[in-house]
mmCIF file of N, CA and C in Angstrom:
data_model
loop_
_atom_site.group_PDB
_atom_site.id
_atom_site.type_symbol
_atom_site.label_atom_id
_atom_site.label_comp_id
_atom_site.label_asym_id
_atom_site.label_seq_id
_atom_site.Cartn_x
_atom_site.Cartn_y
_atom_site.Cartn_z
ATOM 1 N N MET A 339 0.798 -1.215 0.104
ATOM 2 C CA MET A 339 -0.252 -0.045 -0.141
ATOM 3 C C MET A 339 0.841 1.237 0.002
ATOM 4 N N PRO A 340 0.573 2.253 -0.847
ATOM 5 C CA PRO A 340 1.520 3.276 -0.758
ATOM 6 C C PRO A 340 1.227 4.250 0.373
ATOM 7 N N ASP A 341 2.458 4.836 0.721
ATOM 8 C CA ASP A 341 2.551 5.570 1.703
ATOM 9 C C ASP A 341 1.427 7.080 1.772
ATOM 10 N N PRO A 342 0.456 7.744 2.078
ATOM 11 C CA PRO A 342 -0.344 8.415 1.793
ATOM 12 C C PRO A 342 0.233 10.085 2.192
ATOM 13 N N LEU A 343 1.286 9.858 2.803
ATOM 14 C CA LEU A 343 2.229 11.127 3.235
ATOM 15 C C LEU A 343 3.176 11.636 2.031
ATOM 16 N N SER A 344 3.575 10.439 1.485
ATOM 17 C CA SER A 344 4.272 10.780 0.451
ATOM 18 C C SER A 344 3.623 11.546 -0.937
ATOM 19 N N GLN A 345 2.152 11.393 -0.950
ATOM 20 C CA GLN A 345 1.825 11.987 -1.972
ATOM 21 C C GLN A 345 1.092 13.308 -1.747
ATOM 22 N N GLN A 346 1.600 13.794 -0.599
ATOM 23 C CA GLN A 346 1.015 15.218 -0.288
ATOM 24 C C GLN A 346 2.289 16.315 -0.723
ATOM 25 N N PRO A 347 1.900 17.153 -0.923
ATOM 26 C CA PRO A 347 3.171 18.375 -1.223
ATOM 27 C C PRO A 347 3.904 18.528 -0.078
ATOM 28 N N PRO A 348 5.413 19.005 0.057
ATOM 29 C CA PRO A 348 6.262 19.174 0.994
ATOM 30 C C PRO A 348 5.475 20.826 1.630
ATOM 31 N N SER A 349 5.571 20.614 2.805
ATOM 32 C CA SER A 349 4.709 21.742 3.576
ATOM 33 C C SER A 349 5.818 23.120 3.589
ATOM 34 N N SER A 350 4.959 24.159 3.629
ATOM 35 C CA SER A 350 5.834 25.282 3.933
ATOM 36 C C SER A 350 6.668 25.439 4.965
ATOM 37 N N ALA A 351 6.453 24.794 6.215
ATOM 38 C CA ALA A 351 6.972 24.782 7.345
ATOM 39 C C ALA A 351 8.284 24.107 7.255
ATOM 40 N N GLY A 352 7.920 22.870 6.537
ATOM 41 C CA GLY A 352 9.576 22.382 6.069
ATOM 42 C C GLY A 352 10.676 23.139 5.086
ATOM 43 N N TYR A 353 10.052 24.124 4.242
ATOM 44 C CA TYR A 353 10.768 25.028 3.838
ATOM 45 C C TYR A 353 11.358 26.265 4.589
ATOM 46 N N ALA A 354 10.574 26.656 5.486
ATOM 47 C CA ALA A 354 10.589 27.673 6.560
ATOM 48 C C ALA A 354 12.193 27.253 7.275
ATOM 49 N N GLN A 355 12.041 25.881 7.594
ATOM 50 C CA GLN A 355 13.374 25.200 8.311
ATOM 51 C C GLN A 355 14.767 25.358 7.169
ATOM 52 N N TYR A 356 14.458 25.348 6.159
ATOM 53 C CA TYR A 356 15.794 25.569 4.941
ATOM 54 C C TYR A 356 16.138 26.851 5.114
ATOM 55 N N VAL A 357 15.044 27.986 5.078
ATOM 56 C CA VAL A 357 15.279 29.323 4.846
ATOM 57 C C VAL A 357 15.796 29.900 6.041
ATOM 58 N N GLN A 358 15.340 29.364 7.430
ATOM 59 C CA GLN A 358 16.115 29.572 8.430
ATOM 60 C C GLN A 358 17.719 29.069 8.819
ATOM 61 N N LYS A 359 17.909 27.718 8.134
ATOM 62 C CA LYS A 359 19.009 27.377 8.313
ATOM 63 C C LYS A 359 20.187 27.871 7.250
ATOM 64 N N TYR A 360 19.640 28.548 5.952
ATOM 65 C CA TYR A 360 20.523 28.909 5.116
ATOM 66 C C TYR A 360 20.587 30.589 4.738
ATOM 67 N N SER A 361 19.634 31.158 5.676
ATOM 68 C CA SER A 361 19.337 32.295 5.261
ATOM 69 C C SER A 361 20.772 33.560 5.731
ATOM 70 N N GLY A 362 21.369 33.359 6.550
ATOM 71 C CA GLY A 362 22.763 33.846 7.021
ATOM 72 C C GLY A 362 23.417 34.060 5.657
ATOM 73 N N SER A 363 24.017 32.545 5.382
ATOM 74 C CA SER A 363 24.730 32.483 4.373
ATOM 75 C C SER A 363 24.742 33.067 3.075
ATOM 76 N N ILE A 364 23.464 32.818 2.691
ATOM 77 C CA ILE A 364 23.034 33.529 1.416
ATOM 78 C C ILE A 364 23.120 34.906 1.507
ATOM 79 N N TYR A 365 22.302 35.553 2.541
ATOM 80 C CA TYR A 365 22.769 36.866 2.873
ATOM 81 C C TYR A 365 24.207 37.246 2.589
ATOM 82 N N ALA A 366 24.813 36.688 3.297
ATOM 83 C CA ALA A 366 26.487 37.014 3.453
ATOM 84 C C ALA A 366 26.692 37.056 2.228
ATOM 85 N N LEU A 367 26.505 36.268 1.291
ATOM 86 C CA LEU A 367 26.987 35.846 -0.210
ATOM 87 C C LEU A 367 26.573 37.043 -0.727
ATOM 88 N N SER A 368 25.307 37.280 -0.658
ATOM 89 C CA SER A 368 24.909 38.435 -1.438
ATOM 90 C C SER A 368 25.519 39.776 -0.959
ATOM 91 N N ARG A 369 25.645 39.840 0.313
ATOM 92 C CA ARG A 369 26.181 41.255 0.809
ATOM 93 C C ARG A 369 27.897 41.329 0.168
ATOM 94 N N LEU A 370 28.352 40.178 0.003
ATOM 95 C CA LEU A 370 29.663 40.233 -0.385
ATOM 96 C C LEU A 370 29.745 40.673 -1.837
ATOM 97 N N LEU A 371 28.865 40.083 -2.442
ATOM 98 C CA LEU A 371 28.976 39.935 -4.018
ATOM 99 C C LEU A 371 28.430 41.755 -4.091
ATOM 100 N N LEU A 372 27.679 42.150 -3.603
ATOM 101 C CA LEU A 372 26.622 43.246 -4.155
ATOM 102 C C LEU A 372 27.376 44.364 -3.079
ATOM 103 N N GLY A 373 27.775 44.251 -1.878
ATOM 104 C CA GLY A 373 28.168 45.475 -1.151
ATOM 105 C C GLY A 373 26.922 46.354 -0.477
ATOM 106 N N LEU A 374 25.906 46.811 -0.976
ATOM 107 C CA LEU A 374 24.718 47.446 -0.471
ATOM 108 C C LEU A 374 23.953 46.529 0.252
ATOM 109 N N GLU A 375 23.338 46.737 1.595
ATOM 110 C CA GLU A 375 22.859 46.003 2.391
ATOM 111 C C GLU A 375 21.323 45.942 1.751
ATOM 112 N N THR A 376 20.827 47.007 1.203
ATOM 113 C CA THR A 376 19.303 46.792 0.673
ATOM 114 C C THR A 376 19.463 45.787 -0.573
ATOM 115 N N GLU A 377 20.450 45.851 -1.838
ATOM 116 C CA GLU A 377 20.245 44.950 -2.403
ATOM 117 C C GLU A 377 20.539 43.530 -2.333
ATOM 118 N N ALA A 378 21.809 43.498 -1.226
ATOM 119 C CA ALA A 378 22.042 42.069 -0.468
ATOM 120 C C ALA A 378 20.696 41.513 -0.106
ATOM 121 N N GLU A 379 19.724 42.359 0.739
ATOM 122 C CA GLU A 379 18.710 41.687 1.381
ATOM 123 C C GLU A 379 17.736 41.223 0.189
ATOM 124 N N GLU A 380 17.420 42.029 -0.930
ATOM 125 C CA GLU A 380 16.655 41.785 -1.751
ATOM 126 C C GLU A 380 16.899 40.595 -2.359
ATOM 127 N N ALA A 381 18.513 40.293 -3.032
ATOM 128 C CA ALA A 381 18.649 39.407 -3.467
ATOM 129 C C ALA A 381 18.437 38.047 -2.779
ATOM 130 N N ALA A 382 18.727 38.238 -1.605
ATOM 131 C CA ALA A 382 18.397 36.500 -0.474
ATOM 132 C C ALA A 382 16.972 36.382 -0.622
ATOM 133 N N VAL A 383 16.094 37.462 -0.523
ATOM 134 C CA VAL A 383 14.709 37.013 -0.693
ATOM 135 C C VAL A 383 14.666 36.825 -2.042
ATOM 136 N N LYS A 384 14.796 37.456 -2.922
ATOM 137 C CA LYS A 384 14.453 36.726 -4.272
ATOM 138 C C LYS A 384 15.214 35.226 -4.527
ATOM 139 N N THR A 385 16.245 34.758 -4.044
ATOM 140 C CA THR A 385 16.785 33.230 -3.787
ATOM 141 C C THR A 385 15.895 32.413 -3.355
ATOM 142 N N PHE A 386 15.198 32.483 -2.206
ATOM 143 C CA PHE A 386 14.252 31.958 -1.318
ATOM 144 C C PHE A 386 12.840 31.865 -2.148
ATOM 145 N N ALA A 387 12.506 32.893 -2.884
ATOM 146 C CA ALA A 387 11.399 32.861 -3.314
ATOM 147 C C ALA A 387 11.358 32.224 -4.788
ATOM 148 N N ALA A 388 12.499 32.056 -5.665
ATOM 149 C CA ALA A 388 12.750 31.674 -6.500
ATOM 150 C C ALA A 388 12.894 30.064 -6.081
ATOM 151 N N LEU A 389 13.183 29.468 -5.160
ATOM 152 C CA LEU A 389 13.325 28.242 -4.606
ATOM 153 C C LEU A 389 12.156 27.489 -4.118
ATOM 154 N N TYR A 390 11.450 28.401 -3.732
ATOM 155 C CA TYR A 390 10.087 28.032 -3.237
ATOM 156 C C TYR A 390 9.088 26.857 -3.785
ATOM 157 N N GLU A 391 9.008 27.379 -5.387
ATOM 158 C CA GLU A 391 8.198 26.829 -5.940
ATOM 159 C C GLU A 391 8.821 25.211 -6.717
ATOM 160 N N PRO A 392 9.884 25.086 -7.067
ATOM 161 C CA PRO A 392 10.584 23.961 -6.994
ATOM 162 C C PRO A 392 10.528 23.264 -5.905
ATOM 163 N N TYR A 393 10.566 23.566 -4.805
ATOM 164 C CA TYR A 393 10.694 22.943 -3.507
ATOM 165 C C TYR A 393 9.079 22.405 -3.050
ATOM 166 N N LEU A 394 8.130 23.076 -3.522
ATOM 167 C CA LEU A 394 6.813 22.240 -3.280
ATOM 168 C C LEU A 394 6.770 21.558 -4.487
ATOM 169 N N GLN A 395 7.362 21.719 -5.772
ATOM 170 C CA GLN A 395 6.947 20.524 -6.580
ATOM 171 C C GLN A 395 7.955 19.254 -6.123
ATOM 172 N N LYS A 396 8.405 19.361 -5.400
ATOM 173 C CA LYS A 396 9.647 18.238 -5.152
ATOM 174 C C LYS A 396 10.792 18.138 -6.320
ATOM 175 N N ARG A 397 11.091 19.215 -6.871
ATOM 176 C CA ARG A 397 12.152 19.304 -7.933
ATOM 177 C C ARG A 397 13.542 19.620 -7.355
ATOM 178 N N LEU A 398 13.591 19.877 -6.201
ATOM 179 C CA LEU A 398 14.875 19.996 -5.241
ATOM 180 C C LEU A 398 15.231 18.960 -4.523
ATOM 181 N N ASP A 399 16.690 18.537 -4.745
ATOM 182 C CA ASP A 399 17.005 17.523 -3.678
ATOM 183 C C ASP A 399 17.248 18.323 -2.330
ATOM 184 N N PRO A 400 16.650 17.589 -1.092
ATOM 185 C CA PRO A 400 16.754 18.141 -0.087
ATOM 186 C C PRO A 400 18.521 18.265 0.485
ATOM 187 N N LEU A 401 19.195 17.031 0.117
ATOM 188 C CA LEU A 401 20.497 16.941 0.371
ATOM 189 C C LEU A 401 21.555 17.814 -0.190
ATOM 190 N N ALA A 402 21.082 18.787 -1.500
ATOM 191 C CA ALA A 402 21.805 19.594 -2.362
ATOM 192 C C ALA A 402 21.258 20.964 -2.207
ATOM 193 N N PHE A 403 20.203 20.974 -1.031
ATOM 194 C CA PHE A 403 19.655 22.540 -0.923
ATOM 195 C C PHE A 403 20.540 23.538 -0.899
ATOM 196 N N SER A 404 21.730 23.402 -0.090
ATOM 197 C CA SER A 404 22.354 24.554 -0.142
ATOM 198 C C SER A 404 23.311 24.815 -1.445
ATOM 199 N N LEU A 405 23.607 23.669 -2.496
ATOM 200 C CA LEU A 405 24.222 24.178 -3.844
ATOM 201 C C LEU A 405 23.047 24.936 -4.690
ATOM 202 N N ASP A 406 21.706 24.534 -4.403
ATOM 203 C CA ASP A 406 20.988 25.167 -4.748
ATOM 204 C C ASP A 406 20.447 26.462 -4.871
ATOM 205 N N ALA A 407 20.543 26.596 -3.539
ATOM 206 C CA ALA A 407 20.406 28.012 -2.787
ATOM 207 C C ALA A 407 21.625 29.139 -3.494
ATOM 208 N N TYR A 408 22.950 28.575 -2.929
ATOM 209 C CA TYR A 408 24.161 29.379 -3.504
ATOM 210 C C TYR A 408 23.916 29.765 -5.107
ATOM 211 N N ARG A 409 23.418 28.714 -5.793
ATOM 212 C CA ARG A 409 23.434 28.752 -7.543
ATOM 213 C C ARG A 409 22.114 30.085 -7.155
ATOM 214 N N GLU A 410 21.304 29.955 -7.013
ATOM 215 C CA GLU A 410 20.328 30.748 -7.082
ATOM 216 C C GLU A 410 20.289 32.442 -6.743
ATOM 217 N N CYS A 411 21.332 32.444 -5.640
ATOM 218 C CA CYS A 411 22.003 33.538 -5.044
ATOM 219 C C CYS A 411 22.724 34.259 -6.064
ATOM 220 N N ILE A 412 23.347 33.647 -6.582
ATOM 221 C CA ILE A 412 24.813 33.964 -7.532
ATOM 222 C C ILE A 412 23.796 34.715 -8.705
ATOM 223 N N GLN A 413 22.811 34.045 -8.972
ATOM 224 C CA GLN A 413 21.854 34.438 -10.552
ATOM 225 C C GLN A 413 21.322 35.397 -10.205
ATOM 226 N N GLN A 414 20.880 35.752 -8.839
ATOM 227 C CA GLN A 414 20.084 36.918 -8.389
ATOM 228 C C GLN A 414 21.105 38.043 -8.487
ATOM 229 N N CYS A 415 22.100 37.903 -7.673
ATOM 230 C CA CYS A 415 23.411 38.713 -7.526
ATOM 231 C C CYS A 415 23.747 39.663 -8.865
ATOM 232 N N SER A 416 24.002 38.550 -9.802
ATOM 233 C CA SER A 416 24.492 38.861 -11.070
ATOM 234 C C SER A 416 23.701 39.660 -11.740
ATOM 235 N N ARG A 417 22.310 39.297 -11.557
ATOM 236 C CA ARG A 417 20.920 40.436 -12.474
ATOM 237 C C ARG A 417 21.275 41.449 -11.618
ATOM 238 N N LEU A 418 21.252 41.642 -10.362
ATOM 239 C CA LEU A 418 21.463 43.203 -9.879
ATOM 240 C C LEU A 418 22.742 43.750 -10.003
ATOM 241 N N THR A 419 23.757 43.209 -10.308
ATOM 242 C CA THR A 419 25.100 43.850 -10.745
ATOM 243 C C THR A 419 24.759 44.397 -11.869
ATOM 244 N N GLN A 420 24.202 43.258 -12.833
ATOM 245 C CA GLN A 420 24.036 43.816 -14.411
ATOM 246 C C GLN A 420 22.985 44.988 -15.007
ATOM 247 N N ALA A 421 22.187 45.330 -13.406
ATOM 248 C CA ALA A 421 21.548 46.593 -13.737
ATOM 249 C C ALA A 421 21.668 47.679 -13.242
ATOM 250 N N ARG A 422 22.939 47.832 -12.490
ATOM 251 C CA ARG A 422 24.110 48.599 -12.280
ATOM 252 C C ARG A 422 24.656 49.458 -13.197
ATOM 253 N N LYS A 423 24.964 50.700 -12.792
ATOM 254 C CA LYS A 423 25.751 51.509 -13.660
ATOM 255 C C LYS A 423 27.048 50.560 -13.617
ATOM 256 N N PRO A 424 28.099 50.636 -14.564
ATOM 257 C CA PRO A 424 29.157 49.971 -14.623
ATOM 258 C C PRO A 424 29.941 51.052 -13.493
ATOM 259 N N CYS A 425 30.862 50.398 -12.515
ATOM 260 C CA CYS A 425 31.925 51.073 -11.519
ATOM 261 C C CYS A 425 33.184 50.822 -11.854
ATOM 262 N N SER A 426 34.054 51.757 -12.259
ATOM 263 C CA SER A 426 35.643 51.210 -12.654
ATOM 264 C C SER A 426 36.533 50.704 -11.352
ATOM 265 N N ALA A 427 35.953 51.560 -10.100
ATOM 266 C CA ALA A 427 36.653 51.272 -9.001
ATOM 267 C C ALA A 427 37.236 49.848 -9.008
ATOM 268 N N ASN A 428 36.151 48.880 -9.220
ATOM 269 C CA ASN A 428 36.299 47.459 -9.107
ATOM 270 C C ASN A 428 37.029 46.405 -10.243
ATOM 271 N N THR A 429 38.223 46.158 -10.402
ATOM 272 C CA THR A 429 39.014 45.606 -11.471
ATOM 273 C C THR A 429 38.537 44.067 -11.339
ATOM 274 N N LEU A 430 38.319 43.562 -10.673
ATOM 275 C CA LEU A 430 38.086 42.242 -10.686
ATOM 276 C C LEU A 430 36.953 41.855 -11.322
ATOM 277 N N THR A 431 36.859 40.664 -11.955
ATOM 278 C CA THR A 431 35.780 40.398 -12.824
ATOM 279 C C THR A 431 34.773 39.654 -12.207
ATOM 280 N N TRP A 432 33.748 39.635 -12.413
ATOM 281 C CA TRP A 432 32.549 39.019 -11.754
ATOM 282 C C TRP A 432 32.941 37.489 -11.315
ATOM 283 N N GLU A 433 33.458 36.623 -11.927
ATOM 284 C CA GLU A 433 33.893 35.443 -11.558
ATOM 285 C C GLU A 433 34.945 35.339 -10.576
ATOM 286 N N SER A 434 35.787 36.396 -10.867
ATOM 287 C CA SER A 434 36.750 36.216 -9.868
ATOM 288 C C SER A 434 36.456 36.938 -8.260
ATOM 289 N N ARG A 435 35.457 37.706 -8.473
ATOM 290 C CA ARG A 435 35.050 38.092 -6.920
ATOM 291 C C ARG A 435 33.921 37.403 -6.360
ATOM 292 N N LEU A 436 33.482 36.343 -7.436
ATOM 293 C CA LEU A 436 32.718 35.356 -6.665
ATOM 294 C C LEU A 436 33.503 34.146 -6.201
ATOM 295 N N ILE A 437 34.473 34.070 -6.655
ATOM 296 C CA ILE A 437 35.512 32.957 -5.934
ATOM 297 C C ILE A 437 35.658 33.519 -4.831
ATOM 298 N N LEU A 438 36.511 34.601 -4.619
ATOM 299 C CA LEU A 438 36.795 35.082 -3.660
ATOM 300 C C LEU A 438 35.925 35.148 -2.426
ATOM 301 N N ALA A 439 34.700 35.714 -2.873
ATOM 302 C CA ALA A 439 33.506 35.798 -1.814
ATOM 303 C C ALA A 439 33.094 34.304 -1.171
ATOM 304 N N LEU A 440 33.148 33.567 -2.340
ATOM 305 C CA LEU A 440 33.065 32.231 -1.845
ATOM 306 C C LEU A 440 33.990 31.477 -0.617
ATOM 307 N N ARG A 441 35.182 31.403 -1.243
ATOM 308 C CA ARG A 441 36.466 31.176 -1.051
ATOM 309 C C ARG A 441 36.582 31.756 0.476
ATOM 310 N N TYR A 442 37.064 33.122 0.453
ATOM 311 C CA TYR A 442 37.312 33.670 1.530
ATOM 312 C C TYR A 442 36.356 34.688 2.154
ATOM 313 N N GLY A 443 35.372 34.875 2.007
ATOM 314 C CA GLY A 443 34.203 35.428 2.628
ATOM 315 C C GLY A 443 33.327 34.295 3.166
ATOM 316 N N LEU A 444 32.847 33.443 2.704
ATOM 317 C CA LEU A 444 32.379 32.586 3.109
ATOM 318 C C LEU A 444 33.005 31.203 3.810
ATOM 319 N N GLN A 445 34.291 31.227 3.383
ATOM 320 C CA GLN A 445 35.246 30.011 3.807
ATOM 321 C C GLN A 445 34.694 29.112 3.560
ATOM 322 N N LEU A 446 34.202 28.666 2.264
ATOM 323 C CA LEU A 446 33.864 27.285 2.065
ATOM 324 C C LEU A 446 35.137 26.557 1.375
ATOM 325 N N PRO A 447 35.024 25.360 1.381
ATOM 326 C CA PRO A 447 36.204 24.406 0.958
ATOM 327 C C PRO A 447 35.994 24.659 -0.643
ATOM 328 N N LEU A 448 37.253 24.327 -1.094
ATOM 329 C CA LEU A 448 37.187 24.385 -2.759
ATOM 330 C C LEU A 448 36.026 23.607 -3.183
ATOM 331 N N PRO A 449 36.180 21.781 -2.688
ATOM 332 C CA PRO A 449 35.316 21.134 -3.272
ATOM 333 C C PRO A 449 33.903 21.611 -3.290
ATOM 334 N N GLU A 450 33.445 22.097 -2.427
ATOM 335 C CA GLU A 450 31.759 22.763 -2.507
ATOM 336 C C GLU A 450 31.880 23.878 -3.288
ATOM 337 N N ILE A 451 33.037 24.602 -3.429
ATOM 338 C CA ILE A 451 32.978 25.808 -4.555
ATOM 339 C C ILE A 451 32.799 25.076 -5.883
ATOM 340 N N SER A 452 33.770 24.092 -6.095
ATOM 341 C CA SER A 452 33.741 23.309 -7.109
ATOM 342 C C SER A 452 31.841 22.988 -7.458
ATOM 343 N N ALA A 453 31.442 22.593 -6.750
ATOM 344 C CA ALA A 453 29.832 21.920 -6.961
ATOM 345 C C ALA A 453 29.242 22.705 -6.937
ATOM 346 N N ILE A 454 29.086 24.206 -6.502
ATOM 347 C CA ILE A 454 28.444 25.380 -6.789
ATOM 348 C C ILE A 454 28.630 25.691 -8.052
ATOM 349 N N LEU A 455 29.806 25.804 -8.652
ATOM 350 C CA LEU A 455 30.262 26.625 -9.684
ATOM 351 C C LEU A 455 30.331 25.676 -11.111
ATOM 352 N N GLN A 456 30.385 24.605 -10.525
ATOM 353 C CA GLN A 456 30.457 23.185 -11.248
ATOM 354 C C GLN A 456 31.698 23.546 -12.027
ATOM 355 N N ARG A 457 32.823 23.640 -11.517
ATOM 356 C CA ARG A 457 34.396 23.716 -12.081
ATOM 357 C C ARG A 457 35.246 23.243 -11.318
ATOM 358 N N SER A 458 36.229 22.470 -12.008
ATOM 359 C CA SER A 458 37.047 21.753 -11.170
ATOM 360 C C SER A 458 37.809 22.708 -10.153
ATOM 361 N N VAL A 459 38.323 21.722 -9.388
ATOM 362 C CA VAL A 459 39.160 22.237 -8.577
ATOM 363 C C VAL A 459 40.497 22.591 -8.882
ATOM 364 N N PRO A 460 41.398 22.001 -9.486
ATOM 365 C CA PRO A 460 42.418 22.488 -10.050
ATOM 366 C C PRO A 460 42.057 24.007 -10.909
ATOM 367 N N ASP A 461 41.062 24.294 -11.633
ATOM 368 C CA ASP A 461 40.563 25.450 -12.254
ATOM 369 C C ASP A 461 40.513 26.454 -11.258
ATOM 370 N N LEU A 462 40.008 26.233 -10.179
ATOM 371 C CA LEU A 462 39.478 27.159 -9.404
ATOM 372 C C LEU A 462 40.633 27.608 -8.480
ATOM 373 N N LYS A 463 41.667 26.565 -8.205
ATOM 374 C CA LYS A 463 42.817 27.190 -7.284
ATOM 375 C C LYS A 463 43.733 27.542 -8.600
ATOM 376 N N ALA A 464 44.015 27.502 -9.622
ATOM 377 C CA ALA A 464 44.685 28.504 -10.989
ATOM 378 C C ALA A 464 43.886 29.573 -10.783
ATOM 379 N N GLN A 465 42.569 29.935 -10.670
ATOM 380 C CA GLN A 465 41.910 31.071 -10.940
ATOM 381 C C GLN A 465 42.174 32.125 -9.502
ATOM 382 N N LEU A 466 42.219 31.531 -8.421
ATOM 383 C CA LEU A 466 42.640 32.012 -7.317
ATOM 384 C C LEU A 466 43.950 32.523 -7.493
ATOM 385 N N ARG A 467 44.875 31.782 -7.714
ATOM 386 C CA ARG A 467 46.407 31.977 -7.566
ATOM 387 C C ARG A 467 46.424 33.515 -8.418
ATOM 388 N N GLN A 468 45.730 33.572 -9.821
ATOM 389 C CA GLN A 468 45.928 34.382 -10.473
ATOM 390 C C GLN A 468 44.962 35.587 -10.031
ATOM 391 N N VAL A 469 44.336 35.715 -9.157
ATOM 392 C CA VAL A 469 43.560 36.674 -8.659
ATOM 393 C C VAL A 469 44.529 37.342 -7.480
ATOM 394 N N ARG A 470 45.104 36.701 -6.895
ATOM 395 C CA ARG A 470 46.241 36.781 -5.776
ATOM 396 C C ARG A 470 47.235 37.611 -6.438
ATOM 397 N N GLU A 471 47.768 37.125 -7.634
ATOM 398 C CA GLU A 471 48.683 38.287 -8.136
ATOM 399 C C GLU A 471 48.602 38.964 -8.809
ATOM 400 N N GLN A 472 46.754 39.132 -9.226
ATOM 401 C CA GLN A 472 46.850 40.653 -9.897
ATOM 402 C C GLN A 472 46.398 41.400 -8.559
ATOM 403 N N MET A 473 45.747 41.080 -7.633
ATOM 404 C CA MET A 473 45.862 41.833 -6.408
ATOM 405 C C MET A 473 47.180 42.299 -5.893
ATOM 406 N N ALA A 474 47.789 41.658 -5.750
ATOM 407 C CA ALA A 474 49.443 41.759 -5.283
ATOM 408 C C ALA A 474 50.087 43.039 -6.322
ATOM 409 N N GLY A 475 49.896 42.838 -7.474
ATOM 410 C CA GLY A 475 50.321 43.834 -8.470
ATOM 411 C C GLY A 475 49.684 45.188 -8.401
ATOM 412 N N GLN A 476 48.563 45.204 -8.066
ATOM 413 C CA GLN A 476 47.722 46.798 -7.922
ATOM 414 C C GLN A 476 48.079 47.133 -6.408
ATOM 415 N N GLU A 477 48.611 46.237 -5.596
ATOM 416 C CA GLU A 477 48.900 46.594 -4.329
ATOM 417 C C GLU A 477 50.367 47.721 -4.525
ATOM 418 N N SER A 478 51.256 46.888 -5.113
ATOM 419 C CA SER A 478 52.475 47.720 -5.623
ATOM 420 C C SER A 478 52.198 49.099 -6.004
ATOM 421 N N LEU A 479 51.391 49.203 -6.969
ATOM 422 C CA LEU A 479 51.156 50.547 -7.903
ATOM 423 C C LEU A 479 50.669 51.631 -6.762
ATOM 424 N N LEU A 480 50.105 51.008 -5.622
ATOM 425 C CA LEU A 480 49.772 52.249 -4.972
ATOM 426 C C LEU A 480 50.558 52.943 -4.246
ATOM 427 N N PRO A 481 50.705 54.233 -3.576
ATOM 428 C CA PRO A 481 51.389 54.883 -3.499
ATOM 429 C C PRO A 481 51.657 55.210 -1.852
ATOM 430 N N LYS A 482 53.329 54.588 -1.600
ATOM 431 C CA LYS A 482 53.377 54.448 -0.457
ATOM 432 C C LYS A 482 53.194 55.832 0.672
ATOM 433 N N SER A 483 53.010 55.204 1.741
ATOM 434 C CA SER A 483 52.451 56.432 2.484
ATOM 435 C C SER A 483 53.696 56.929 3.814
ATOM 436 N N GLY A 484 53.424 58.305 3.522
ATOM 437 C CA GLY A 484 54.469 59.192 4.097
ATOM 438 C C GLY A 484 54.503 58.997 5.759
ATOM 439 N N LEU A 485 53.656 58.360 6.432
ATOM 440 C CA LEU A 485 53.664 58.430 7.654
ATOM 441 C C LEU A 485 54.462 57.443 8.218
ATOM 442 N N THR A 486 55.322 57.583 9.119
ATOM 443 C CA THR A 486 56.317 57.091 9.996
ATOM 444 C C THR A 486 55.546 56.936 11.742
ATOM 445 N N ALA A 487 55.896 55.886 12.130
ATOM 446 C CA ALA A 487 55.730 55.516 13.868
ATOM 447 C C ALA A 487 56.694 56.230 14.464
ATOM 448 N N GLY A 488 56.324 57.102 15.098
ATOM 449 C CA GLY A 488 57.050 57.699 16.268
ATOM 450 C C GLY A 488 58.159 58.420 16.656
#
C-alpha cells in the first residue's frame, strides 16, 4: 500500500526550516557580492522566493539544497549587478569576485565551491592564484604612505 504522506506536497513549514538554516550564508554571500545592504537583502529574498516553487514540486534535492540556494543567489546577484551602472573602481571580474567571496568570505572548501560553480578544483586553484597575483600587483602600484611611527 502506498504511503499517503508521500503524495502530499512538502509543507511550507519544512521550507521555512531551509530558509532559517541557510538565510545567514545566503545573505552573507549576497552582501559580499553586492556590497549594499538593501540590494543584498533583496537578492536573498528573491533567492528563497525562486526556490519555493521547485521545493513544493519536489524538484529540489533536500541534500543539495545549499548548492541550489548558492547558485540561485549568484544568479540573483548577477542580475542586480548587471542592472547597475558600471563602476570602474572594481577591477576584478565577476567570476573572480564570486570565487573570492565563496572562498575567503564564506570560507567554503574548494570541493564545495567546485560543486556550486560546477568547475574543477584545479581550475579554481589556478584562478585564485591568478587573482592573488593580480591583487598583489595592484597593491604595488599604490603610493606609499609618508607616515612613520614615532
